[in-house]
PDB file of C-alpha atoms and ligand atoms in Angstrom:
ATOM      1  CA  MET N   1    -190.733 242.593 -29.450  1.00  0.00           C
ATOM      2  CA  LEU N   2    -190.017 240.043 -32.122  1.00  0.00           C
ATOM      3  CA  LEU N   3    -193.006 241.021 -34.292  1.00  0.00           C
ATOM      4  CA  THR N   4    -194.542 244.480 -34.422  1.00  0.00           C
ATOM      5  CA  VAL N   5    -197.484 245.171 -36.745  1.00  0.00           C
ATOM      6  CA  THR N   6    -198.504 248.820 -36.972  1.00  0.00           C
ATOM      7  CA  ASP N   7    -201.709 250.239 -38.496  1.00  0.00           C
ATOM      8  CA  LEU N   8    -201.969 247.557 -41.161  1.00  0.00           C
ATOM      9  CA  HIS N   9    -204.510 247.945 -43.956  1.00  0.00           C
ATOM     10  CA  ALA N  10    -205.324 245.425 -46.688  1.00  0.00           C
ATOM     11  CA  SER N  11    -208.091 244.961 -49.209  1.00  0.00           C
ATOM     12  CA  TYR N  12    -209.103 242.630 -52.037  1.00  0.00           C
ATOM     13  CA  SER N  13    -210.292 244.489 -55.164  1.00  0.00           C
ATOM     14  CA  GLY N  14    -211.529 247.349 -53.017  1.00  0.00           C
ATOM     15  CA  ILE N  15    -213.114 245.156 -50.321  1.00  0.00           C
ATOM     16  CA  ARG N  16    -211.547 246.075 -47.004  1.00  0.00           C
ATOM     17  CA  ALA N  17    -210.165 243.123 -45.027  1.00  0.00           C
ATOM     18  CA  LEU N  18    -207.849 244.919 -42.559  1.00  0.00           C
ATOM     19  CA  ALA N  19    -208.616 248.436 -41.392  1.00  0.00           C
ATOM     20  CA  GLY N  20    -205.672 249.488 -39.250  1.00  0.00           C
ATOM     21  CA  VAL N  21    -204.546 246.514 -37.180  1.00  0.00           C
ATOM     22  CA  SER N  22    -201.703 246.901 -34.685  1.00  0.00           C
ATOM     23  CA  LEU N  23    -200.324 244.069 -32.595  1.00  0.00           C
ATOM     24  CA  ASN N  24    -197.109 242.612 -31.296  1.00  0.00           C
ATOM     25  CA  VAL N  25    -195.594 239.295 -30.303  1.00  0.00           C
ATOM     26  CA  ALA N  26    -192.643 238.976 -27.935  1.00  0.00           C
ATOM     27  CA  GLU N  27    -189.978 236.324 -28.306  1.00  0.00           C
ATOM     28  CA  GLY N  28    -191.145 233.042 -26.747  1.00  0.00           C
ATOM     29  CA  GLU N  29    -194.764 234.152 -26.559  1.00  0.00           C
ATOM     30  CA  MET N  30    -197.822 232.396 -27.998  1.00  0.00           C
ATOM     31  CA  VAL N  31    -200.393 234.929 -29.154  1.00  0.00           C
ATOM     32  CA  ALA N  32    -203.846 233.962 -30.436  1.00  0.00           C
ATOM     33  CA  LEU N  33    -205.941 235.849 -32.988  1.00  0.00           C
ATOM     34  CA  ILE N  34    -209.599 235.064 -32.548  1.00  0.00           C
ATOM     35  CA  GLY N  35    -212.837 236.403 -33.943  1.00  0.00           C
ATOM     36  CA  PRO N  36    -215.635 235.537 -36.350  1.00  0.00           C
ATOM     37  CA  ASN N  37    -215.397 234.281 -39.927  1.00  0.00           C
ATOM     38  CA  GLY N  38    -214.258 236.934 -42.353  1.00  0.00           C
ATOM     39  CA  ALA N  39    -212.796 239.175 -39.611  1.00  0.00           C
ATOM     40  CA  GLY N  40    -209.431 239.382 -41.385  1.00  0.00           C
ATOM     41  CA  LYS N  41    -207.383 236.915 -39.352  1.00  0.00           C
ATOM     42  CA  SER N  42    -206.037 234.902 -42.294  1.00  0.00           C
ATOM     43  CA  THR N  43    -205.385 238.108 -44.219  1.00  0.00           C
ATOM     44  CA  LEU N  44    -203.211 239.337 -41.364  1.00  0.00           C
ATOM     45  CA  LEU N  45    -201.142 236.135 -41.312  1.00  0.00           C
ATOM     46  CA  ASN N  46    -200.849 236.228 -45.096  1.00  0.00           C
ATOM     47  CA  CYS N  47    -199.601 239.826 -44.969  1.00  0.00           C
ATOM     48  CA  ILE N  48    -196.914 238.819 -42.451  1.00  0.00           C
ATOM     49  CA  SER N  49    -195.767 235.869 -44.573  1.00  0.00           C
ATOM     50  CA  GLY N  50    -195.792 237.979 -47.754  1.00  0.00           C
ATOM     51  CA  ILE N  51    -198.604 236.150 -49.560  1.00  0.00           C
ATOM     52  CA  VAL N  52    -200.858 239.237 -49.459  1.00  0.00           C
ATOM     53  CA  GLN N  53    -199.520 242.776 -49.959  1.00  0.00           C
ATOM     54  CA  PRO N  54    -200.931 245.271 -47.451  1.00  0.00           C
ATOM     55  CA  SER N  55    -202.033 248.648 -48.817  1.00  0.00           C
ATOM     56  CA  ALA N  56    -200.575 250.535 -45.822  1.00  0.00           C
ATOM     57  CA  GLY N  57    -198.856 249.952 -42.508  1.00  0.00           C
ATOM     58  CA  GLN N  58    -195.730 248.302 -41.192  1.00  0.00           C
ATOM     59  CA  ILE N  59    -194.705 244.767 -40.264  1.00  0.00           C
ATOM     60  CA  ARG N  60    -191.394 244.593 -38.421  1.00  0.00           C
ATOM     61  CA  VAL N  61    -189.498 241.560 -37.246  1.00  0.00           C
ATOM     62  CA  GLU N  62    -186.948 243.050 -34.921  1.00  0.00           C
ATOM     63  CA  GLU N  63    -185.500 245.827 -37.093  1.00  0.00           C
ATOM     64  CA  ALA N  64    -186.402 244.336 -40.486  1.00  0.00           C
ATOM     65  CA  GLU N  65    -189.418 245.668 -42.397  1.00  0.00           C
ATOM     66  CA  LEU N  66    -191.297 242.803 -44.098  1.00  0.00           C
ATOM     67  CA  VAL N  67    -193.743 244.769 -46.243  1.00  0.00           C
ATOM     68  CA  ARG N  68    -192.859 244.438 -49.933  1.00  0.00           C
ATOM     69  CA  ARG N  69    -190.398 241.603 -49.325  1.00  0.00           C
ATOM     70  CA  PRO N  70    -191.212 238.504 -51.371  1.00  0.00           C
ATOM     71  CA  ALA N  71    -192.718 235.522 -49.542  1.00  0.00           C
ATOM     72  CA  TRP N  72    -189.641 233.335 -50.140  1.00  0.00           C
ATOM     73  CA  ALA N  73    -187.355 235.908 -48.535  1.00  0.00           C
ATOM     74  CA  ILE N  74    -189.647 236.166 -45.511  1.00  0.00           C
ATOM     75  CA  ALA N  75    -189.621 232.354 -45.172  1.00  0.00           C
ATOM     76  CA  ARG N  76    -185.826 232.360 -45.265  1.00  0.00           C
ATOM     77  CA  MET N  77    -185.856 234.810 -42.355  1.00  0.00           C
ATOM     78  CA  GLY N  78    -187.618 232.093 -40.365  1.00  0.00           C
ATOM     79  CA  ILE N  79    -191.118 233.569 -40.545  1.00  0.00           C
ATOM     80  CA  LEU N  80    -192.874 230.312 -41.389  1.00  0.00           C
ATOM     81  CA  GLN N  81    -196.557 229.698 -41.936  1.00  0.00           C
ATOM     82  CA  SER N  82    -198.574 226.525 -41.684  1.00  0.00           C
ATOM     83  CA  PRO N  83    -201.455 227.598 -43.926  1.00  0.00           C
ATOM     84  CA  GLU N  84    -205.193 227.070 -43.578  1.00  0.00           C
ATOM     85  CA  GLY N  85    -206.160 223.976 -45.556  1.00  0.00           C
ATOM     86  CA  ARG N  86    -202.745 222.468 -44.778  1.00  0.00           C
ATOM     87  CA  GLN N  87    -201.339 222.337 -48.339  1.00  0.00           C
ATOM     88  CA  VAL N  88    -198.902 219.467 -47.933  1.00  0.00           C
ATOM     89  CA  LEU N  89    -197.279 218.114 -51.108  1.00  0.00           C
ATOM     90  CA  PRO N  90    -199.676 215.203 -51.769  1.00  0.00           C
ATOM     91  CA  ASN N  91    -197.477 213.175 -54.143  1.00  0.00           C
ATOM     92  CA  MET N  92    -194.434 213.229 -51.906  1.00  0.00           C
ATOM     93  CA  SER N  93    -193.885 211.049 -48.860  1.00  0.00           C
ATOM     94  CA  VAL N  94    -194.201 212.320 -45.322  1.00  0.00           C
ATOM     95  CA  LEU N  95    -190.421 212.220 -44.999  1.00  0.00           C
ATOM     96  CA  GLU N  96    -189.916 214.158 -48.251  1.00  0.00           C
ATOM     97  CA  ASN N  97    -192.415 216.797 -47.133  1.00  0.00           C
ATOM     98  CA  LEU N  98    -190.430 217.277 -43.932  1.00  0.00           C
ATOM     99  CA  GLN N  99    -187.156 217.454 -45.854  1.00  0.00           C
ATOM    100  CA  VAL N 100    -188.626 220.142 -48.127  1.00  0.00           C
ATOM    101  CA  GLY N 101    -189.454 222.140 -44.993  1.00  0.00           C
ATOM    102  CA  ALA N 102    -185.773 222.227 -44.064  1.00  0.00           C
ATOM    103  CA  ASN N 103    -185.034 224.223 -47.260  1.00  0.00           C
ATOM    104  CA  ALA N 104    -186.263 227.348 -45.511  1.00  0.00           C
ATOM    105  CA  LEU N 105    -183.320 227.093 -43.084  1.00  0.00           C
ATOM    106  CA  HIS N 106    -180.932 228.531 -45.618  1.00  0.00           C
ATOM    107  CA  GLY N 107    -177.996 228.528 -43.212  1.00  0.00           C
ATOM    108  CA  ARG N 108    -179.962 229.417 -40.067  1.00  0.00           C
ATOM    109  CA  ARG N 109    -179.700 227.089 -37.092  1.00  0.00           C
ATOM    110  CA  PRO N 110    -182.411 224.365 -36.935  1.00  0.00           C
ATOM    111  CA  THR N 111    -184.844 224.386 -34.011  1.00  0.00           C
ATOM    112  CA  HIS N 112    -186.228 220.907 -34.766  1.00  0.00           C
ATOM    113  CA  ASP N 113    -184.609 217.936 -36.461  1.00  0.00           C
ATOM    114  CA  LEU N 114    -186.588 214.943 -37.743  1.00  0.00           C
ATOM    115  CA  ASP N 115    -186.429 213.207 -34.369  1.00  0.00           C
ATOM    116  CA  ALA N 116    -187.864 216.242 -32.620  1.00  0.00           C
ATOM    117  CA  VAL N 117    -190.750 216.449 -35.099  1.00  0.00           C
ATOM    118  CA  PHE N 118    -191.377 212.716 -34.672  1.00  0.00           C
ATOM    119  CA  ARG N 119    -191.390 213.083 -30.870  1.00  0.00           C
ATOM    120  CA  LEU N 120    -194.039 215.781 -31.208  1.00  0.00           C
ATOM    121  CA  PHE N 121    -196.114 213.807 -33.739  1.00  0.00           C
ATOM    122  CA  PRO N 122    -195.266 210.078 -33.425  1.00  0.00           C
ATOM    123  CA  ILE N 123    -197.800 209.145 -36.128  1.00  0.00           C
ATOM    124  CA  LEU N 124    -195.592 210.922 -38.699  1.00  0.00           C
ATOM    125  CA  GLN N 125    -192.741 208.553 -37.909  1.00  0.00           C
ATOM    126  CA  GLU N 126    -195.006 205.541 -38.387  1.00  0.00           C
ATOM    127  CA  ARG N 127    -196.251 206.952 -41.691  1.00  0.00           C
ATOM    128  CA  GLN N 128    -192.973 208.431 -42.933  1.00  0.00           C
ATOM    129  CA  GLU N 129    -192.881 206.434 -46.186  1.00  0.00           C
ATOM    130  CA  GLN N 130    -196.556 207.042 -46.977  1.00  0.00           C
ATOM    131  CA  LEU N 131    -197.676 209.634 -49.561  1.00  0.00           C
ATOM    132  CA  ALA N 132    -198.794 212.789 -47.796  1.00  0.00           C
ATOM    133  CA  GLY N 133    -201.988 212.901 -49.864  1.00  0.00           C
ATOM    134  CA  SER N 134    -203.095 209.588 -48.384  1.00  0.00           C
ATOM    135  CA  LEU N 135    -202.925 210.819 -44.769  1.00  0.00           C
ATOM    136  CA  SER N 136    -206.030 211.721 -42.810  1.00  0.00           C
ATOM    137  CA  GLY N 137    -206.873 215.412 -42.400  1.00  0.00           C
ATOM    138  CA  GLY N 138    -205.462 215.457 -38.892  1.00  0.00           C
ATOM    139  CA  GLN N 139    -202.229 213.776 -39.937  1.00  0.00           C
ATOM    140  CA  GLN N 140    -201.843 216.261 -42.804  1.00  0.00           C
ATOM    141  CA  GLN N 141    -202.267 219.071 -40.289  1.00  0.00           C
ATOM    142  CA  MET N 142    -199.526 217.579 -38.131  1.00  0.00           C
ATOM    143  CA  LEU N 143    -197.327 217.242 -41.202  1.00  0.00           C
ATOM    144  CA  ALA N 144    -197.906 220.868 -42.182  1.00  0.00           C
ATOM    145  CA  ILE N 145    -196.834 222.000 -38.694  1.00  0.00           C
ATOM    146  CA  GLY N 146    -193.891 219.568 -38.737  1.00  0.00           C
ATOM    147  CA  ARG N 147    -192.769 220.888 -42.108  1.00  0.00           C
ATOM    148  CA  ALA N 148    -192.778 224.463 -40.799  1.00  0.00           C
ATOM    149  CA  LEU N 149    -190.790 223.335 -37.724  1.00  0.00           C
ATOM    150  CA  MET N 150    -188.136 221.762 -39.960  1.00  0.00           C
ATOM    151  CA  GLY N 151    -187.513 225.266 -41.346  1.00  0.00           C
ATOM    152  CA  GLY N 152    -186.313 226.512 -37.945  1.00  0.00           C
ATOM    153  CA  PRO N 153    -189.037 229.088 -37.260  1.00  0.00           C
ATOM    154  CA  ARG N 154    -188.205 232.269 -35.388  1.00  0.00           C
ATOM    155  CA  LEU N 155    -191.918 233.003 -35.678  1.00  0.00           C
ATOM    156  CA  LEU N 156    -194.421 230.248 -36.440  1.00  0.00           C
ATOM    157  CA  LEU N 157    -197.697 231.388 -38.019  1.00  0.00           C
ATOM    158  CA  LEU N 158    -200.502 228.840 -37.651  1.00  0.00           C
ATOM    159  CA  ASP N 159    -203.759 229.348 -39.555  1.00  0.00           C
ATOM    160  CA  GLU N 160    -206.676 227.364 -38.124  1.00  0.00           C
ATOM    161  CA  PRO N 161    -204.770 224.215 -37.158  1.00  0.00           C
ATOM    162  CA  SER N 162    -207.918 222.572 -35.757  1.00  0.00           C
ATOM    163  CA  LEU N 163    -210.236 223.335 -38.692  1.00  0.00           C
ATOM    164  CA  GLY N 164    -212.307 220.325 -39.749  1.00  0.00           C
ATOM    165  CA  LEU N 165    -210.600 217.858 -37.421  1.00  0.00           C
ATOM    166  CA  ALA N 166    -212.266 215.289 -35.160  1.00  0.00           C
ATOM    167  CA  PRO N 167    -212.275 216.298 -31.467  1.00  0.00           C
ATOM    168  CA  VAL N 168    -209.697 213.684 -30.438  1.00  0.00           C
ATOM    169  CA  ILE N 169    -207.299 214.955 -33.125  1.00  0.00           C
ATOM    170  CA  VAL N 170    -207.979 218.582 -32.170  1.00  0.00           C
ATOM    171  CA  GLN N 171    -206.882 217.611 -28.667  1.00  0.00           C
ATOM    172  CA  GLN N 172    -203.636 216.087 -29.992  1.00  0.00           C
ATOM    173  CA  VAL N 173    -202.860 219.155 -32.089  1.00  0.00           C
ATOM    174  CA  PHE N 174    -203.435 221.477 -29.110  1.00  0.00           C
ATOM    175  CA  GLU N 175    -201.258 219.284 -26.896  1.00  0.00           C
ATOM    176  CA  ALA N 176    -198.482 219.665 -29.469  1.00  0.00           C
ATOM    177  CA  LEU N 177    -199.000 223.453 -29.463  1.00  0.00           C
ATOM    178  CA  ALA N 178    -198.784 223.484 -25.666  1.00  0.00           C
ATOM    179  CA  GLN N 179    -195.503 221.571 -25.904  1.00  0.00           C
ATOM    180  CA  LEU N 180    -194.137 224.057 -28.447  1.00  0.00           C
ATOM    181  CA  ARG N 181    -195.065 226.900 -26.113  1.00  0.00           C
ATOM    182  CA  ARG N 182    -193.272 225.207 -23.210  1.00  0.00           C
ATOM    183  CA  ASP N 183    -190.257 224.833 -25.503  1.00  0.00           C
ATOM    184  CA  GLY N 184    -190.263 228.601 -26.005  1.00  0.00           C
ATOM    185  CA  MET N 185    -191.351 228.716 -29.650  1.00  0.00           C
ATOM    186  CA  THR N 186    -192.765 232.102 -30.716  1.00  0.00           C
ATOM    187  CA  ILE N 187    -196.208 231.495 -32.227  1.00  0.00           C
ATOM    188  CA  LEU N 188    -199.017 233.584 -33.720  1.00  0.00           C
ATOM    189  CA  LEU N 189    -202.082 231.337 -33.830  1.00  0.00           C
ATOM    190  CA  VAL N 190    -205.311 232.003 -35.767  1.00  0.00           C
ATOM    191  CA  GLU N 191    -208.166 229.917 -34.421  1.00  0.00           C
ATOM    192  CA  GLN N 192    -211.942 229.652 -34.695  1.00  0.00           C
ATOM    193  CA  ASN N 193    -211.881 227.459 -31.594  1.00  0.00           C
ATOM    194  CA  ALA N 194    -211.558 230.390 -29.222  1.00  0.00           C
ATOM    195  CA  ARG N 195    -211.869 228.453 -26.009  1.00  0.00           C
ATOM    196  CA  LYS N 196    -208.973 226.147 -26.889  1.00  0.00           C
ATOM    197  CA  ALA N 197    -206.911 229.002 -28.325  1.00  0.00           C
ATOM    198  CA  LEU N 198    -207.297 230.968 -25.077  1.00  0.00           C
ATOM    199  CA  GLN N 199    -206.344 227.912 -23.024  1.00  0.00           C
ATOM    200  CA  VAL N 200    -203.076 227.397 -24.871  1.00  0.00           C
ATOM    201  CA  SER N 201    -201.905 230.979 -25.502  1.00  0.00           C
ATOM    202  CA  ASP N 202    -200.335 233.728 -23.371  1.00  0.00           C
ATOM    203  CA  ARG N 203    -202.204 236.679 -24.884  1.00  0.00           C
ATOM    204  CA  ALA N 204    -204.909 237.157 -27.477  1.00  0.00           C
ATOM    205  CA  TYR N 205    -206.365 239.740 -29.819  1.00  0.00           C
ATOM    206  CA  VAL N 206    -210.035 239.639 -30.806  1.00  0.00           C
ATOM    207  CA  ILE N 207    -210.471 240.818 -34.393  1.00  0.00           C
ATOM    208  CA  GLU N 208    -213.723 241.870 -35.968  1.00  0.00           C
ATOM    209  CA  HIS N 209    -214.315 243.636 -39.320  1.00  0.00           C
ATOM    210  CA  GLY N 210    -210.603 244.185 -39.785  1.00  0.00           C
ATOM    211  CA  HIS N 211    -210.126 245.865 -36.378  1.00  0.00           C
ATOM    212  CA  VAL N 212    -208.729 244.740 -33.047  1.00  0.00           C
ATOM    213  CA  VAL N 213    -211.739 245.094 -30.720  1.00  0.00           C
ATOM    214  CA  THR N 214    -210.251 243.569 -27.550  1.00  0.00           C
ATOM    215  CA  GLU N 215    -206.862 242.374 -26.428  1.00  0.00           C
ATOM    216  CA  GLY N 216    -205.355 241.031 -23.242  1.00  0.00           C
ATOM    217  CA  PRO N 217    -203.981 238.048 -21.378  1.00  0.00           C
ATOM    218  CA  SER N 218    -205.730 234.905 -22.618  1.00  0.00           C
ATOM    219  CA  ARG N 219    -206.716 233.834 -19.118  1.00  0.00           C
ATOM    220  CA  GLU N 220    -208.558 237.121 -18.576  1.00  0.00           C
ATOM    221  CA  LEU N 221    -210.309 237.054 -21.943  1.00  0.00           C
ATOM    222  CA  ALA N 222    -211.450 233.466 -21.331  1.00  0.00           C
ATOM    223  CA  GLN N 223    -213.172 234.611 -18.130  1.00  0.00           C
ATOM    224  CA  ASP N 224    -214.786 237.640 -19.756  1.00  0.00           C
ATOM    225  CA  ASN N 225    -218.354 236.565 -20.436  1.00  0.00           C
ATOM    226  CA  SER N 226    -219.036 239.403 -22.851  1.00  0.00           C
ATOM    227  CA  VAL N 227    -216.040 238.411 -24.968  1.00  0.00           C
ATOM    228  CA  MET N 228    -217.018 234.762 -24.963  1.00  0.00           C
ATOM    229  CA  ALA N 229    -220.664 235.487 -25.756  1.00  0.00           C
ATOM    230  CA  HIS N 230    -220.309 238.290 -28.277  1.00  0.00           C
ATOM    231  CA  TYR N 231    -217.285 237.405 -30.274  1.00  0.00           C
ATOM    232  CA  LEU N 232    -216.508 233.815 -29.852  1.00  0.00           C
ATOM    233  CA  GLY N 233    -219.548 231.606 -29.584  1.00  0.00           C
ATOM    234  CA  THR N 234    -219.040 228.821 -27.105  1.00  0.00           C
ATOM    235  CA  GLY N 235    -216.030 227.177 -28.720  1.00  0.00           C
TER     236      GLY N 235
HETATM  237  P1  ATP B 301    -211.947 232.849 -41.908  1.00  0.00           P
HETATM  238  O1  ATP B 301    -211.868 232.267 -40.564  1.00  0.00           O
HETATM  239  O2  ATP B 301    -213.288 232.664 -42.558  1.00  0.00           O
HETATM  240  O3  ATP B 301    -210.791 232.535 -42.805  1.00  0.00           O
HETATM  241  P2  ATP B 301    -210.715 235.371 -41.401  1.00  0.00           P
HETATM  242  O4  ATP B 301    -210.945 236.138 -40.145  1.00  0.00           O
HETATM  243  O5  ATP B 301    -209.452 234.638 -41.549  1.00  0.00           O
HETATM  244  O6  ATP B 301    -211.935 234.420 -41.640  1.00  0.00           O
HETATM  245  P3  ATP B 301    -210.095 236.566 -43.924  1.00  0.00           P
HETATM  246  O7  ATP B 301    -210.055 235.244 -44.590  1.00  0.00           O
HETATM  247  O8  ATP B 301    -208.853 237.291 -43.677  1.00  0.00           O
HETATM  248  O9  ATP B 301    -210.890 236.436 -42.552  1.00  0.00           O
HETATM  249  O10 ATP B 301    -211.101 237.494 -44.754  1.00  0.00           O
HETATM  250  C1  ATP B 301    -211.307 238.881 -44.491  1.00  0.00           C
HETATM  251  C2  ATP B 301    -212.231 239.460 -45.557  1.00  0.00           C
HETATM  252  O11 ATP B 301    -211.558 239.448 -46.815  1.00  0.00           O
HETATM  253  C3  ATP B 301    -213.523 238.687 -45.768  1.00  0.00           C
HETATM  254  O12 ATP B 301    -214.534 239.631 -46.077  1.00  0.00           O
HETATM  255  C4  ATP B 301    -213.222 237.815 -46.944  1.00  0.00           C
HETATM  256  O13 ATP B 301    -214.402 237.512 -47.657  1.00  0.00           O
HETATM  257  C5  ATP B 301    -212.287 238.679 -47.770  1.00  0.00           C
HETATM  258  N1  ATP B 301    -211.319 237.874 -48.544  1.00  0.00           N
HETATM  259  C6  ATP B 301    -210.400 237.003 -48.022  1.00  0.00           C
HETATM  260  N2  ATP B 301    -209.630 236.472 -48.996  1.00  0.00           N
HETATM  261  C7  ATP B 301    -210.055 237.010 -50.162  1.00  0.00           C
HETATM  262  C8  ATP B 301    -209.660 236.881 -51.536  1.00  0.00           C
HETATM  263  N3  ATP B 301    -208.645 236.081 -51.900  1.00  0.00           N
HETATM  264  N4  ATP B 301    -210.348 237.606 -52.457  1.00  0.00           N
HETATM  265  C9  ATP B 301    -211.352 238.425 -52.089  1.00  0.00           C
HETATM  266  N5  ATP B 301    -211.765 238.607 -50.829  1.00  0.00           N
HETATM  267  C10 ATP B 301    -211.136 237.914 -49.865  1.00  0.00           C
END
């Protein structure tokens, strides 16, 4: 396993967000985390990337323990997050944002150069001189993913990449994710859009109230009516 999370707990000022989550992601696998609002999905990603400190549990990438490492050190290991809400650098150009992403490489081998990011998201090439803050929401989302790719991810953490985007753009983002999966990128994907997340991923975990309530191959979960009805809405 590339990533192994064991019995992870986290809370915010005493409010429990994760209550003993265990999961794993193998190299080259795309794993989806799905479940209702407030289930703890973002908290889990933020614990892995070092933004939130868990109160107990382990997060291992191969043999390295991530808990209590600073976020910058985790990024330099190639554990790279494209955060919810995108958070591109608005006053820098598209090109500069992508170049900043490459800082995380820190001597590791790149997985994607500029051309590769532009092949995945051609609109970024067209807009490369434009300020990131002037892009549409969908283009900013593509830029946030492209920036993470420039850092040579060993594990790419994606938090709600389709949130707030028009359906045609959601489709483009998911097509890019499918391409990344075919390329063998290891991805942990948090998504509200369960149907799409289950279409694109290999396996999934359903999280509710800080617990894993169901897990399995995505194809099986997508056909499980009780999962779709109870946990996921219609997507
Ligand atoms: P969403 O899709 O709404 O982001 P989620 O499954 O990602 O949901 P989290 O954002 O991880 O869930 O939230 C888990 C719980 O922790 C929720 O009860 C939420 O209100 C709470 N929470 C999240 N972030 C904070 C914070 N910074 N301060 C206090 N409570 C928080």
